[in-house]
PDB file of C-alpha atoms and ligand atoms in Angstrom:
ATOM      1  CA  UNK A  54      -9.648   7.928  15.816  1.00  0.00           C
ATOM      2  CA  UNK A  55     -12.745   9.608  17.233  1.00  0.00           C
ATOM      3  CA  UNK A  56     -15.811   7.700  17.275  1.00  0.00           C
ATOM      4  CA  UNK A  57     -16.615   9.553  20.544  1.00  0.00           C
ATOM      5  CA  UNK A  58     -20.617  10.150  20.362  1.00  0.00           C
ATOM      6  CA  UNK A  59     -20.046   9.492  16.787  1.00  0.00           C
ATOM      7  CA  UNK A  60     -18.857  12.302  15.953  1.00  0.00           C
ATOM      8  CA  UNK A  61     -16.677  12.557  12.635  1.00  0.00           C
ATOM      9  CA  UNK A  62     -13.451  14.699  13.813  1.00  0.00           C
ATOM     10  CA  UNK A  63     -11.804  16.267  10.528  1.00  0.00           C
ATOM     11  CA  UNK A  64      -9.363  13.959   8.624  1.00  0.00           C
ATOM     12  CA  UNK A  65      -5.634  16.086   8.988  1.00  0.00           C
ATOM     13  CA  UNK A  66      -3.613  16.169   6.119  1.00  0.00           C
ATOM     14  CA  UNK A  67       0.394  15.147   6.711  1.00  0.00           C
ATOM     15  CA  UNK A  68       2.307  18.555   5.936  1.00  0.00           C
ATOM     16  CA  UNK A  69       4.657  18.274   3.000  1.00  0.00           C
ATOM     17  CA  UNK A  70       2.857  14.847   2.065  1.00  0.00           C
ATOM     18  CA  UNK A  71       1.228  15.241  -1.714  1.00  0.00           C
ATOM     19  CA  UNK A  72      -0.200  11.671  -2.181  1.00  0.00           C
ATOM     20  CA  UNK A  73      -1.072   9.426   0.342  1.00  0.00           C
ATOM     21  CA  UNK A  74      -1.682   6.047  -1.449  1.00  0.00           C
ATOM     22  CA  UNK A  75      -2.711   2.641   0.572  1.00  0.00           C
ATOM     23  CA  UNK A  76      -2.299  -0.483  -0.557  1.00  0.00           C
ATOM     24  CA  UNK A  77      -4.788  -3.196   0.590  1.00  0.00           C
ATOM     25  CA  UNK A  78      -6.802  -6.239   0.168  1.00  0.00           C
ATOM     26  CA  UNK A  79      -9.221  -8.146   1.607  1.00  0.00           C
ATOM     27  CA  UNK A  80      -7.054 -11.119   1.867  1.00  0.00           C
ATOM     28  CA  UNK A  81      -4.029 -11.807   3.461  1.00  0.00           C
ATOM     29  CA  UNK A  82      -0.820 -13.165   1.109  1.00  0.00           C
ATOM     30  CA  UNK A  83      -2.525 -11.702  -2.105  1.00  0.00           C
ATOM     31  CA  UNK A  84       1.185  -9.640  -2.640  1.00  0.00           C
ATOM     32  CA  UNK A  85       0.240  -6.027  -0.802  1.00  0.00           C
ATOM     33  CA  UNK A  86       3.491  -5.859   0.330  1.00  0.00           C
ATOM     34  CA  UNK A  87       5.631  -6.929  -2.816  1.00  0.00           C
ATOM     35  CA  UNK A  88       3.310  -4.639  -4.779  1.00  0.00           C
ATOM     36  CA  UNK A  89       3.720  -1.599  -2.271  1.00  0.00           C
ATOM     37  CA  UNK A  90       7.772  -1.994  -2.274  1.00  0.00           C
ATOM     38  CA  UNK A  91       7.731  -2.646  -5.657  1.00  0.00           C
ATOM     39  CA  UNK A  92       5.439   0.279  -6.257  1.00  0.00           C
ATOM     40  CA  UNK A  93       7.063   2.546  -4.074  1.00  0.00           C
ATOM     41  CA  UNK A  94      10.640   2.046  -5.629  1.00  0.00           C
ATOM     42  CA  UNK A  95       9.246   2.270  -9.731  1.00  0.00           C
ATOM     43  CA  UNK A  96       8.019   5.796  -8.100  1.00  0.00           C
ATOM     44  CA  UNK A  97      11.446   6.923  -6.894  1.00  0.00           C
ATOM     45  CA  UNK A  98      13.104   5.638 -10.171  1.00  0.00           C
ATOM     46  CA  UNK A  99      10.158   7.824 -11.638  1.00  0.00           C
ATOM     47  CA  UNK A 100      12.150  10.776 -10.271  1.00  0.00           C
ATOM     48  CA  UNK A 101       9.814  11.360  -6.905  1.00  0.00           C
ATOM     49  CA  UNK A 102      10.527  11.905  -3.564  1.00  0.00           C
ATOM     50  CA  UNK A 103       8.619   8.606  -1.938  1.00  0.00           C
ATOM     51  CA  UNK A 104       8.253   7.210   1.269  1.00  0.00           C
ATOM     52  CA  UNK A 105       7.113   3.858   2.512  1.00  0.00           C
ATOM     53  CA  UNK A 106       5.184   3.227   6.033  1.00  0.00           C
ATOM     54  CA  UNK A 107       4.728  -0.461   6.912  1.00  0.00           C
ATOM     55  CA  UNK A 108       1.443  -0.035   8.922  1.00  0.00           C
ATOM     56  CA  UNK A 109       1.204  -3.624   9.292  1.00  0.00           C
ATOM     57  CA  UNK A 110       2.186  -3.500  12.693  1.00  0.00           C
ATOM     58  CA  UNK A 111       1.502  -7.294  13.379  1.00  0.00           C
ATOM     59  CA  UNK A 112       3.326  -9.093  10.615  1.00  0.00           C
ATOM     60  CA  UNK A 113       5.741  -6.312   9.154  1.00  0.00           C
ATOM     61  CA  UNK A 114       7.515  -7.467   6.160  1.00  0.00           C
ATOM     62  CA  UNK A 115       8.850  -4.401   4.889  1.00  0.00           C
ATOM     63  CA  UNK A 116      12.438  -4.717   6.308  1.00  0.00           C
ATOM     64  CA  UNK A 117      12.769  -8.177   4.941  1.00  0.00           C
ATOM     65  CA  UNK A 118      11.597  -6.911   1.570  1.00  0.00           C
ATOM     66  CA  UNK A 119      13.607  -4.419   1.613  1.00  0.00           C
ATOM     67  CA  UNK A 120      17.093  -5.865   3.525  1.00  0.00           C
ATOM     68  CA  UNK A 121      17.111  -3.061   6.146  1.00  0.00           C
ATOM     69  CA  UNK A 122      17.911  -4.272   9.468  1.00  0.00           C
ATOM     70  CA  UNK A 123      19.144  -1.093  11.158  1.00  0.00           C
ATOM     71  CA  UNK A 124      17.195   0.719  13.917  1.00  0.00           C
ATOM     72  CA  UNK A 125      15.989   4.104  13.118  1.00  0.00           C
ATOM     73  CA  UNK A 126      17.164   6.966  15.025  1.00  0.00           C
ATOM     74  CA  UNK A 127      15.600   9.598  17.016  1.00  0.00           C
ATOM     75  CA  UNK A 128      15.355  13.687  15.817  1.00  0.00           C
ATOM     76  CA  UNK A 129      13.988  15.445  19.340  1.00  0.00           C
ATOM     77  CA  UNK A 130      10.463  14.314  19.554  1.00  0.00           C
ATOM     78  CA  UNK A 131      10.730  12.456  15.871  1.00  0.00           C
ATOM     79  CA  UNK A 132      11.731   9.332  14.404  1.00  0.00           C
ATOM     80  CA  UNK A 133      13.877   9.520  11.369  1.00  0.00           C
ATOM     81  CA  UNK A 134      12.978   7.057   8.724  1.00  0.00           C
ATOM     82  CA  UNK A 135      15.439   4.644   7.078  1.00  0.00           C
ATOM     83  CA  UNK A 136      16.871   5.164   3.893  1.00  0.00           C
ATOM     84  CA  UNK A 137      16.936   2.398   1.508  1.00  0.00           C
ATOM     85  CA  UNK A 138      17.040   1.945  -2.526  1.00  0.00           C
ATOM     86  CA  UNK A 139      15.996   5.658  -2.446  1.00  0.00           C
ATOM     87  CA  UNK A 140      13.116   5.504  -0.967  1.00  0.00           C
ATOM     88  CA  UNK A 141      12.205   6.189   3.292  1.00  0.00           C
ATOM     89  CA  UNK A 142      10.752   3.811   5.172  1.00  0.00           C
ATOM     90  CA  UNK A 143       9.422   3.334   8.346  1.00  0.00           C
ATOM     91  CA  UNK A 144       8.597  -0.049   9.840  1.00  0.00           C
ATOM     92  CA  UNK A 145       7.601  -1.873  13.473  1.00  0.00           C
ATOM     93  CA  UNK A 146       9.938  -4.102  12.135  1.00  0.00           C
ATOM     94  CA  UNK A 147      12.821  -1.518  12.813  1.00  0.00           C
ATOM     95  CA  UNK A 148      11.904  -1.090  16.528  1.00  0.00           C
ATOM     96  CA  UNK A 149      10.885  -4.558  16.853  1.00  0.00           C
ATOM     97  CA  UNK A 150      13.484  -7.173  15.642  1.00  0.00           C
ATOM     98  CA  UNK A 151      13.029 -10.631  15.366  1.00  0.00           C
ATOM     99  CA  UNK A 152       9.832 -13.069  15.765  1.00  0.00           C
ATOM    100  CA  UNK A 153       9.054 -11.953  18.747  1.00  0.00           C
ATOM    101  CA  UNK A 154       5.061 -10.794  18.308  1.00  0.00           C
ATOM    102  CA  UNK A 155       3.443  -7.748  19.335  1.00  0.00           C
ATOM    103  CA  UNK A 156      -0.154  -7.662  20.494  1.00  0.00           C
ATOM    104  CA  UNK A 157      -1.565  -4.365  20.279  1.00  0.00           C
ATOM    105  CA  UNK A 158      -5.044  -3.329  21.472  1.00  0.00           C
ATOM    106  CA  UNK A 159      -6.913  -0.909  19.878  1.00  0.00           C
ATOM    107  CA  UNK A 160      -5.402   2.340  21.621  1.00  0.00           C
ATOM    108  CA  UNK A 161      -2.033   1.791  21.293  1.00  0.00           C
ATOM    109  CA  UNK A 162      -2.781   0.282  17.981  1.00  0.00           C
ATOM    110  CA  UNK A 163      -4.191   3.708  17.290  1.00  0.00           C
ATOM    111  CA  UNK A 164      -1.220   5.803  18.453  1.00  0.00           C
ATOM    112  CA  UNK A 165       1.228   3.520  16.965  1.00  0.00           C
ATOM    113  CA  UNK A 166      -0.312   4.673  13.607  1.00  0.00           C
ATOM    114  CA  UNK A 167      -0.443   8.100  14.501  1.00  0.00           C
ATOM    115  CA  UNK A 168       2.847   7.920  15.131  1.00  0.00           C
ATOM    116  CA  UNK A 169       3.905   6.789  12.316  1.00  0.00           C
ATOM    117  CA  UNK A 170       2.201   9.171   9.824  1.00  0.00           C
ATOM    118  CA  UNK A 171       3.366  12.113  12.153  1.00  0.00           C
ATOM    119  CA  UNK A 172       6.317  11.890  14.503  1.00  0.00           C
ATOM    120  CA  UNK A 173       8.639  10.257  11.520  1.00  0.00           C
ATOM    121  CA  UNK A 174      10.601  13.297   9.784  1.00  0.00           C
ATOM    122  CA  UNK A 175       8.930  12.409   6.556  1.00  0.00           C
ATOM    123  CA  UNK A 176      10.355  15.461   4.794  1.00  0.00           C
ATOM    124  CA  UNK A 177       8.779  16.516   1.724  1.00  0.00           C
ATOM    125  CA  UNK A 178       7.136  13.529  -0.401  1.00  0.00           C
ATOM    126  CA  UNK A 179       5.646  13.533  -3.741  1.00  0.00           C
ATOM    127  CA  UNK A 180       4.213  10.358  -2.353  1.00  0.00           C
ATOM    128  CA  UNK A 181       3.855   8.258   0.630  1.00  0.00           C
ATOM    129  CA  UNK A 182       2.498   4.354   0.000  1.00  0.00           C
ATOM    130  CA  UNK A 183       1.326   2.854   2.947  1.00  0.00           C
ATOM    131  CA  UNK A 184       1.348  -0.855   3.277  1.00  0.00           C
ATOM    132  CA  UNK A 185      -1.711  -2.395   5.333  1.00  0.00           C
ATOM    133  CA  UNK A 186      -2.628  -5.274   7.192  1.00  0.00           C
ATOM    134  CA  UNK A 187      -4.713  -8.151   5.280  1.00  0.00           C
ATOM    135  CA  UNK A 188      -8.660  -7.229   6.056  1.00  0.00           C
ATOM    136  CA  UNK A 189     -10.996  -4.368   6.990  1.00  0.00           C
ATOM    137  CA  UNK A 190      -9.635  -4.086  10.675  1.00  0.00           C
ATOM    138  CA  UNK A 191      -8.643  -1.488  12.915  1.00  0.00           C
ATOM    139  CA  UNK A 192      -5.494  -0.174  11.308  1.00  0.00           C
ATOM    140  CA  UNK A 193      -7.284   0.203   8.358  1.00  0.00           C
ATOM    141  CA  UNK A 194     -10.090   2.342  10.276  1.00  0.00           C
ATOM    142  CA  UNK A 195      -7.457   4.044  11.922  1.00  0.00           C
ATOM    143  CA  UNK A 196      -6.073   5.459   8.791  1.00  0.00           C
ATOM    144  CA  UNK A 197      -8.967   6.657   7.072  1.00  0.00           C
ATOM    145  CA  UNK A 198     -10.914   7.760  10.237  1.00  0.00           C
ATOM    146  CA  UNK A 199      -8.001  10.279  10.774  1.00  0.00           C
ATOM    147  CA  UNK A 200      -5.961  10.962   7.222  1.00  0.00           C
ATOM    148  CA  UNK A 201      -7.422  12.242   4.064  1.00  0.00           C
ATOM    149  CA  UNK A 202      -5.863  10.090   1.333  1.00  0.00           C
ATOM    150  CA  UNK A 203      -5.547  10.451  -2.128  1.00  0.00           C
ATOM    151  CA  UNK A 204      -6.511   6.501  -2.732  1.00  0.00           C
ATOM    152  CA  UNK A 205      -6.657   3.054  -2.103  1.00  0.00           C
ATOM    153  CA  UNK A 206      -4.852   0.206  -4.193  1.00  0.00           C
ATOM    154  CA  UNK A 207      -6.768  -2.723  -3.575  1.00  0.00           C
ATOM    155  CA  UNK A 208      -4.415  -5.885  -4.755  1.00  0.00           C
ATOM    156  CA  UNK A 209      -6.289  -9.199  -4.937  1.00  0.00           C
ATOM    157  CA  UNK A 210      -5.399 -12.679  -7.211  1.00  0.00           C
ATOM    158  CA  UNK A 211      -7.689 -13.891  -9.448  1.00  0.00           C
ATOM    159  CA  UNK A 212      -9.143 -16.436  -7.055  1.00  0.00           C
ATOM    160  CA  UNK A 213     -13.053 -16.179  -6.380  1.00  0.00           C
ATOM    161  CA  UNK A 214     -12.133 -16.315  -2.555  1.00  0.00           C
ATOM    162  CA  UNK A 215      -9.672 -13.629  -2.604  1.00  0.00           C
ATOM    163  CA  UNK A 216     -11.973 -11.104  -5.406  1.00  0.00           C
ATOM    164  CA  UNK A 217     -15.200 -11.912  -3.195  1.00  0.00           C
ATOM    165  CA  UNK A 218     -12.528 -10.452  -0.298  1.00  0.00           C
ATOM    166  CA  UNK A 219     -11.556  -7.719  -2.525  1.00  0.00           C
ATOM    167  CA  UNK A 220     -14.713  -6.355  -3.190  1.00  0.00           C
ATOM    168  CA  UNK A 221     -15.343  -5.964   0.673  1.00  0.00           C
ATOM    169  CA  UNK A 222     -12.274  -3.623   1.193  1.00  0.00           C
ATOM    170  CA  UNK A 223     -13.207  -1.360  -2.056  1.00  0.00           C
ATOM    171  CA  UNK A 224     -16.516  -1.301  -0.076  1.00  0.00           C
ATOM    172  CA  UNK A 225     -14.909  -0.492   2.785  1.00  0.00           C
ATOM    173  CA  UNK A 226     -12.809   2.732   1.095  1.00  0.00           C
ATOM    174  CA  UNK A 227     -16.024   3.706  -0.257  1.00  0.00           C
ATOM    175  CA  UNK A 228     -17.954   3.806   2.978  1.00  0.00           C
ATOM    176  CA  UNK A 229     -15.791   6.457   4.255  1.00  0.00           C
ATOM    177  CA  UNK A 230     -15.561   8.581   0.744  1.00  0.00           C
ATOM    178  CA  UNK A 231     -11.819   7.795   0.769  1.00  0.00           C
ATOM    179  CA  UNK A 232     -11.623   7.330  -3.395  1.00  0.00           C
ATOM    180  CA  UNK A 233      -9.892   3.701  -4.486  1.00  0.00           C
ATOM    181  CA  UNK A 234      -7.722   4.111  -7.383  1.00  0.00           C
ATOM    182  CA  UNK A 235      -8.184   0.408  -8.488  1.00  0.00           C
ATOM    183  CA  UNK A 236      -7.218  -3.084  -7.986  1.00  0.00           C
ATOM    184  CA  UNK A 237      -4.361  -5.041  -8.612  1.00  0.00           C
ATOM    185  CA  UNK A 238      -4.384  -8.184  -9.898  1.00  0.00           C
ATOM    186  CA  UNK A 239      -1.510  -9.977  -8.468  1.00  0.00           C
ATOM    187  CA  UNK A 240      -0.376 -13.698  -9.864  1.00  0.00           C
ATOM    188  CA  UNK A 241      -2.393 -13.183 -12.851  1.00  0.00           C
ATOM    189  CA  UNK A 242      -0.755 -15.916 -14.751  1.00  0.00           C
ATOM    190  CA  UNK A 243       2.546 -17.960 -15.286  1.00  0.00           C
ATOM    191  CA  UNK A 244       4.440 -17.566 -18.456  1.00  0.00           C
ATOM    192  CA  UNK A 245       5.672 -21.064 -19.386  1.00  0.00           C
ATOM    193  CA  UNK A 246       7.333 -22.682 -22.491  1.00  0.00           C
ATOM    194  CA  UNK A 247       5.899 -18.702 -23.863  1.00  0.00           C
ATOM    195  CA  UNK A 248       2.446 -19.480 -23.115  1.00  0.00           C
ATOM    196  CA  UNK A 249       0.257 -17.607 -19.826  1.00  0.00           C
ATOM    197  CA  UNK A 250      -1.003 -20.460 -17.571  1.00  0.00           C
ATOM    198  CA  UNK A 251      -3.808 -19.210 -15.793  1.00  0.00           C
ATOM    199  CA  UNK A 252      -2.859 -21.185 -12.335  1.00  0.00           C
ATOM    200  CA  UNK A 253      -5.755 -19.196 -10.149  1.00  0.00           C
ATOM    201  CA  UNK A 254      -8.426 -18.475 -12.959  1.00  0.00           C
ATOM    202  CA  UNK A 255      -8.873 -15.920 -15.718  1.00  0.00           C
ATOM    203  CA  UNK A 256      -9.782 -11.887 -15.907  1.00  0.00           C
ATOM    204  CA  UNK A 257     -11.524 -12.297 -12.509  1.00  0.00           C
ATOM    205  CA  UNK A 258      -9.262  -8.598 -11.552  1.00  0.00           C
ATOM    206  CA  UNK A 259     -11.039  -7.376 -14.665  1.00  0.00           C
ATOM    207  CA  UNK A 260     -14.383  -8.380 -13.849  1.00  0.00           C
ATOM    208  CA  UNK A 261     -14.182  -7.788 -10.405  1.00  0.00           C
ATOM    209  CA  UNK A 262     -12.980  -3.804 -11.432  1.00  0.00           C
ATOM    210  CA  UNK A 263     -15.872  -3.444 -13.752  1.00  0.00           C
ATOM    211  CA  UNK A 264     -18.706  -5.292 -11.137  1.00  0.00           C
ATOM    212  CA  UNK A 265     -16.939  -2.397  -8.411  1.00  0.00           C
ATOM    213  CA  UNK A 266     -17.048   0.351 -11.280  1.00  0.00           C
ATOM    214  CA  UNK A 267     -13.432   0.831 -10.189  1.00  0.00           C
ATOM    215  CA  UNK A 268     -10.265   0.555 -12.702  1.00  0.00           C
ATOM    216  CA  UNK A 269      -8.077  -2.460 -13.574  1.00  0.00           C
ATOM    217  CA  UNK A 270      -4.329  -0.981 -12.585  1.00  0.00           C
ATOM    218  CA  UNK A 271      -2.247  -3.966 -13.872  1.00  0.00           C
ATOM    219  CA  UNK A 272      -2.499  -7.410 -14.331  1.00  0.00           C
ATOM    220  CA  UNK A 273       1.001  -8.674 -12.715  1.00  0.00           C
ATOM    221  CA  UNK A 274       2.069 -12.499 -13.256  1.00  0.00           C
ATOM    222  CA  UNK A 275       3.466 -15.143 -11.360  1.00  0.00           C
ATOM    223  CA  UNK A 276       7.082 -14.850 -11.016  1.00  0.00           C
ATOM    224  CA  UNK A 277      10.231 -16.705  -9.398  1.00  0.00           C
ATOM    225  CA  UNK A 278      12.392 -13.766  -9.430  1.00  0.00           C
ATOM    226  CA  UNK A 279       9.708 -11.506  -8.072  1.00  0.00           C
ATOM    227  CA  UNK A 280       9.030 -13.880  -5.030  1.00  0.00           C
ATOM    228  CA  UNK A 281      13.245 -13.958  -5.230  1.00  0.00           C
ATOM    229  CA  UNK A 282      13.599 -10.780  -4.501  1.00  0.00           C
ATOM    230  CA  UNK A 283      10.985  -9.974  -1.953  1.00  0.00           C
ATOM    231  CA  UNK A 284      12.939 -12.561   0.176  1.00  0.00           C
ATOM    232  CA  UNK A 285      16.442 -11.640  -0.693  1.00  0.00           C
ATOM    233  CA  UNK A 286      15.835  -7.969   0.099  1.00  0.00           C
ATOM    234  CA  UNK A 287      16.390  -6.881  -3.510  1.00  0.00           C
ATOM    235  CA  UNK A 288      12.936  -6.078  -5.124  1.00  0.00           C
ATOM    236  CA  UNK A 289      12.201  -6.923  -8.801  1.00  0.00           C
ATOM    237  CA  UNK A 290      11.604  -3.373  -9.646  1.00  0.00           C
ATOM    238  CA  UNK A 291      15.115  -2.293  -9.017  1.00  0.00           C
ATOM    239  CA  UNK A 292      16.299  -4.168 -12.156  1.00  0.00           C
ATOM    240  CA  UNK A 293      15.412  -3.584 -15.275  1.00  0.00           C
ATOM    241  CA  UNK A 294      13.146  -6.452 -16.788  1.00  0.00           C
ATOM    242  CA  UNK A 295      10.004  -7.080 -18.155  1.00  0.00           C
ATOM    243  CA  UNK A 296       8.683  -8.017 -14.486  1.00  0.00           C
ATOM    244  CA  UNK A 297      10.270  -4.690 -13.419  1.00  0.00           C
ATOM    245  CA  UNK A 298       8.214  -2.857 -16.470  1.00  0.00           C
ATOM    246  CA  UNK A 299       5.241  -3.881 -15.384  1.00  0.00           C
ATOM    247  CA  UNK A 300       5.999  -2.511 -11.819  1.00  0.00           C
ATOM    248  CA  UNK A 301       7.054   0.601 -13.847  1.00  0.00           C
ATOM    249  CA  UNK A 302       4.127   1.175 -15.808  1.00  0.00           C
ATOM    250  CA  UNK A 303       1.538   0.477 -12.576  1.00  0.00           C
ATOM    251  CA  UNK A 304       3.682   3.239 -11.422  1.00  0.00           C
ATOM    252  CA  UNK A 305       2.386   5.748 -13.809  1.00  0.00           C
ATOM    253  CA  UNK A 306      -0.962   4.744 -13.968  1.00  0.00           C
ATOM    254  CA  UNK A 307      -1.050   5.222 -10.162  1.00  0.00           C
ATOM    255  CA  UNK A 308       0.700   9.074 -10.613  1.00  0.00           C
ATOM    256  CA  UNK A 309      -2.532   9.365 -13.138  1.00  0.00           C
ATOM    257  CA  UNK A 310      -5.154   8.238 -11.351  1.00  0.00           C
ATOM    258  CA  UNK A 311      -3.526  10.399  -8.207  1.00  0.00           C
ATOM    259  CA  UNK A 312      -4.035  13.225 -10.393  1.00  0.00           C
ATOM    260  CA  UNK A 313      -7.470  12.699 -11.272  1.00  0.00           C
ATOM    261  CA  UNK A 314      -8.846  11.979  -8.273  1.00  0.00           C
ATOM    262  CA  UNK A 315      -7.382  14.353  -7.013  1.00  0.00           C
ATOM    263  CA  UNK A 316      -9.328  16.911  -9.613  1.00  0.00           C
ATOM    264  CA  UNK A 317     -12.051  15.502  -8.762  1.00  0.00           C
ATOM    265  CA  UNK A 318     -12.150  16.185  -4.935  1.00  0.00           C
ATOM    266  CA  UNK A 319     -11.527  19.781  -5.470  1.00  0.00           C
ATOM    267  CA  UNK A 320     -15.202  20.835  -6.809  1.00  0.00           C
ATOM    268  CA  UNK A 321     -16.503  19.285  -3.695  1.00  0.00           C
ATOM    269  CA  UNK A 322     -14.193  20.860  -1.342  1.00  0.00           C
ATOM    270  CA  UNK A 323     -15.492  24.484  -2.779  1.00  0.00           C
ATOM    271  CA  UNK A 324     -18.915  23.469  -2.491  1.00  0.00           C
ATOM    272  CA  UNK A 325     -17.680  22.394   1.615  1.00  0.00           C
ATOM    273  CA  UNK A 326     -16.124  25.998   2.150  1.00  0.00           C
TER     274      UNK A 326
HETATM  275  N1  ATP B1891       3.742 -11.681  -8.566  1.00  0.00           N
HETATM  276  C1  ATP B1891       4.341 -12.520  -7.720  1.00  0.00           C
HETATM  277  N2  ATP B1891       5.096 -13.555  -8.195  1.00  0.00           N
HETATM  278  C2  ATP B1891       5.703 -14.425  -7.345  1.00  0.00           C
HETATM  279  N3  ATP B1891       5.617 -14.356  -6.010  1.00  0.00           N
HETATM  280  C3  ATP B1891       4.885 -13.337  -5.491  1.00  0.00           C
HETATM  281  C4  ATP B1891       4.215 -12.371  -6.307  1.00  0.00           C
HETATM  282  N4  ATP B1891       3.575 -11.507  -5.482  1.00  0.00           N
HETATM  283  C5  ATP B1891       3.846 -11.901  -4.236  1.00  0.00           C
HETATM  284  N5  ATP B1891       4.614 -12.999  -4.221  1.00  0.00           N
HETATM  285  C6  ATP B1891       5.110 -13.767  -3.058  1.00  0.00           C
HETATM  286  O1  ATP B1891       3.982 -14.207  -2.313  1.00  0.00           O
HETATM  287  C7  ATP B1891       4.239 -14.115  -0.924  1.00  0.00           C
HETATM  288  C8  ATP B1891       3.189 -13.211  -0.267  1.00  0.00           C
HETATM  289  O2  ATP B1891       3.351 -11.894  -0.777  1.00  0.00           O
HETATM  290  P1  ATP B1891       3.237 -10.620   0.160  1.00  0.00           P
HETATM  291  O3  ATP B1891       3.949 -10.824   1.439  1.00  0.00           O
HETATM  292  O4  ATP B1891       3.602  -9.451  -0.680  1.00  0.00           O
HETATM  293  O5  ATP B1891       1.662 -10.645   0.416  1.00  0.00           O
HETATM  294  P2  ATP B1891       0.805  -9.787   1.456  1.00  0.00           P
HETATM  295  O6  ATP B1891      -0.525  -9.610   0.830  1.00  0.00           O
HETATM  296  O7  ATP B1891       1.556  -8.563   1.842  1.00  0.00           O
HETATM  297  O8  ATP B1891       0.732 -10.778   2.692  1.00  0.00           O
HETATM  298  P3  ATP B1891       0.191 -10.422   4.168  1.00  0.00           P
HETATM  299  O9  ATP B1891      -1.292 -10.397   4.053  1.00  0.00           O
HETATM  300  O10 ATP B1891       0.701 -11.544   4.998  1.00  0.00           O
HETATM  301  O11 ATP B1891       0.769  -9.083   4.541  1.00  0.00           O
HETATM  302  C9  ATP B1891       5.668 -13.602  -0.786  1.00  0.00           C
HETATM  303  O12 ATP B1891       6.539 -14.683  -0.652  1.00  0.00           O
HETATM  304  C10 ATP B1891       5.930 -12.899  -2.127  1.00  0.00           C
HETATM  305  O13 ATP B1891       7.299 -12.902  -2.494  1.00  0.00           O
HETATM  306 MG1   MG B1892       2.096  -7.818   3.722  1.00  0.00          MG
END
């Protein structure tokens, strides 16, 4: 990060990276990381190289997600993610086993990241989702401060505490001209006896995405198998279910709003030259 004087220093790109995409909220326990694992795997059955970097370096919950317990190894001065349901992934959780906390000051919370994005042997990736602490904190700052990426996935429930928290991270995207590809809403609604029961309220993702002038990405229910498999280590959107569908098709509409926001950086960037 380089707030030295105040100066901006340039964002650098991650060689052989394509898309960067981060997946946030406002709120913590919305379903970032379900929707970033879940996400990041619909991608790789997509066909794409993808790789998934835990960045939430206090409360990593990647591993579990994912079942991986082994420890990464070292390639000279890199780290060499783990491979898992065809995907890599990196994760504090790797290097840091157990419930045993880490407390990180801003520094070292800062090189941590750095770390992460650049010393792990990445490889070429169509796309690298990035899972991120709850909040508008210092990881977050971290990221943008010193990455360009393609955009944000904000993931929120329909709750009026968690869109009100919501609308404070697109703000936050924005404030740096990082784009945000749209929000998520996550335990949209519980199908029972064949009807949706609105348990945390109705279209507040939709509102909430037109009041921000940002897209709706998908509207993903309440589901036992979903919260199954995020502890079991066997993610929903390995199978092949409606639940996993709708994992499937968020996957796409990310690829297309990756592509067009993309597009539309690239006028801008003449102008810059
Ligand atoms: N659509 C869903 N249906 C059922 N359970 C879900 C759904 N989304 C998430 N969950 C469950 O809710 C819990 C919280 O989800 P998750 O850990 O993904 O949230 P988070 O936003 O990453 O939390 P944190 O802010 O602590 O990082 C988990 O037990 C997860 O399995
Ligand atoms: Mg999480």
């Amino acid at each position: 990060m380089g707030p030295q004087g105040g100066q901006q220093q340039p964002k650098v790109p991650i060689p052989g990276v394509q898309n960067i995409i981060a997946v946030g909220s406002g709120k913590g326990g919305v379903g970032k990381t379900t929707v970033a694992v879940n996400l990041a795997i619909s991608l790789a059955k997509l066909g794409h190289a993808v790789g998934l970097l835990d960045a939430d370096v206090y409360g990593p919950n990647v591993p579990l997600m994912l079942g991986v317990h082994e420890t990464p190894h070292a390639l000279g001065q890199n780290i060499r993610p783990i491979q898992a349901h065809g995907i890599r992934v990196m994760s504090m959780g790797f290097l840091n086993p157990g419930d045993k906390p880490l407390v990180w000051r801003g520094p070292m919370l800062n090189s941590v990241i750095q770390q992460f994005l650049r010393n792990v042997d990445w490889g070429s990736l169509d796309y690298l989702v990035i899972d991120l602490p709850p909040g508008t904190g210092d990881v977050q700052l971290t990221l943008i401060q010193t990455t360009p990426i393609t955009g944000a996935v904000i993931v929120t429930t329909p709750s009026d505490v968690s869109l009100e928290d919501a609308r404070k991270a697109v703000h936050m995207f924005e404030q740096v001209r990082e784009p945000v590809l749209g929000i998520v809403e996550n335990m949209s609604y519980l199908e029972h006896n064949g009807e949706k029961v609105y348990v945390f309220g109705k279209g507040g993702g939709a509102k909430t995405a037109e009041l921000m002038k940002v897209p709706l990405l998908a509207e993903i229910p309440l589901d036992l198998q979903t919260r199954a498999g995020g502890d079991s280590g066997k993610p929903i959107a390995l199978g092949n279910t409606p639940q996993s569908a709708l994992f499937r098709q968020l996957a796409h509409t990310v690829i297309e709003k990756a592509e067009a926001s993309k597009t539309r950086l690239r006028p801008t960037m003449t102008v810059a030259d």
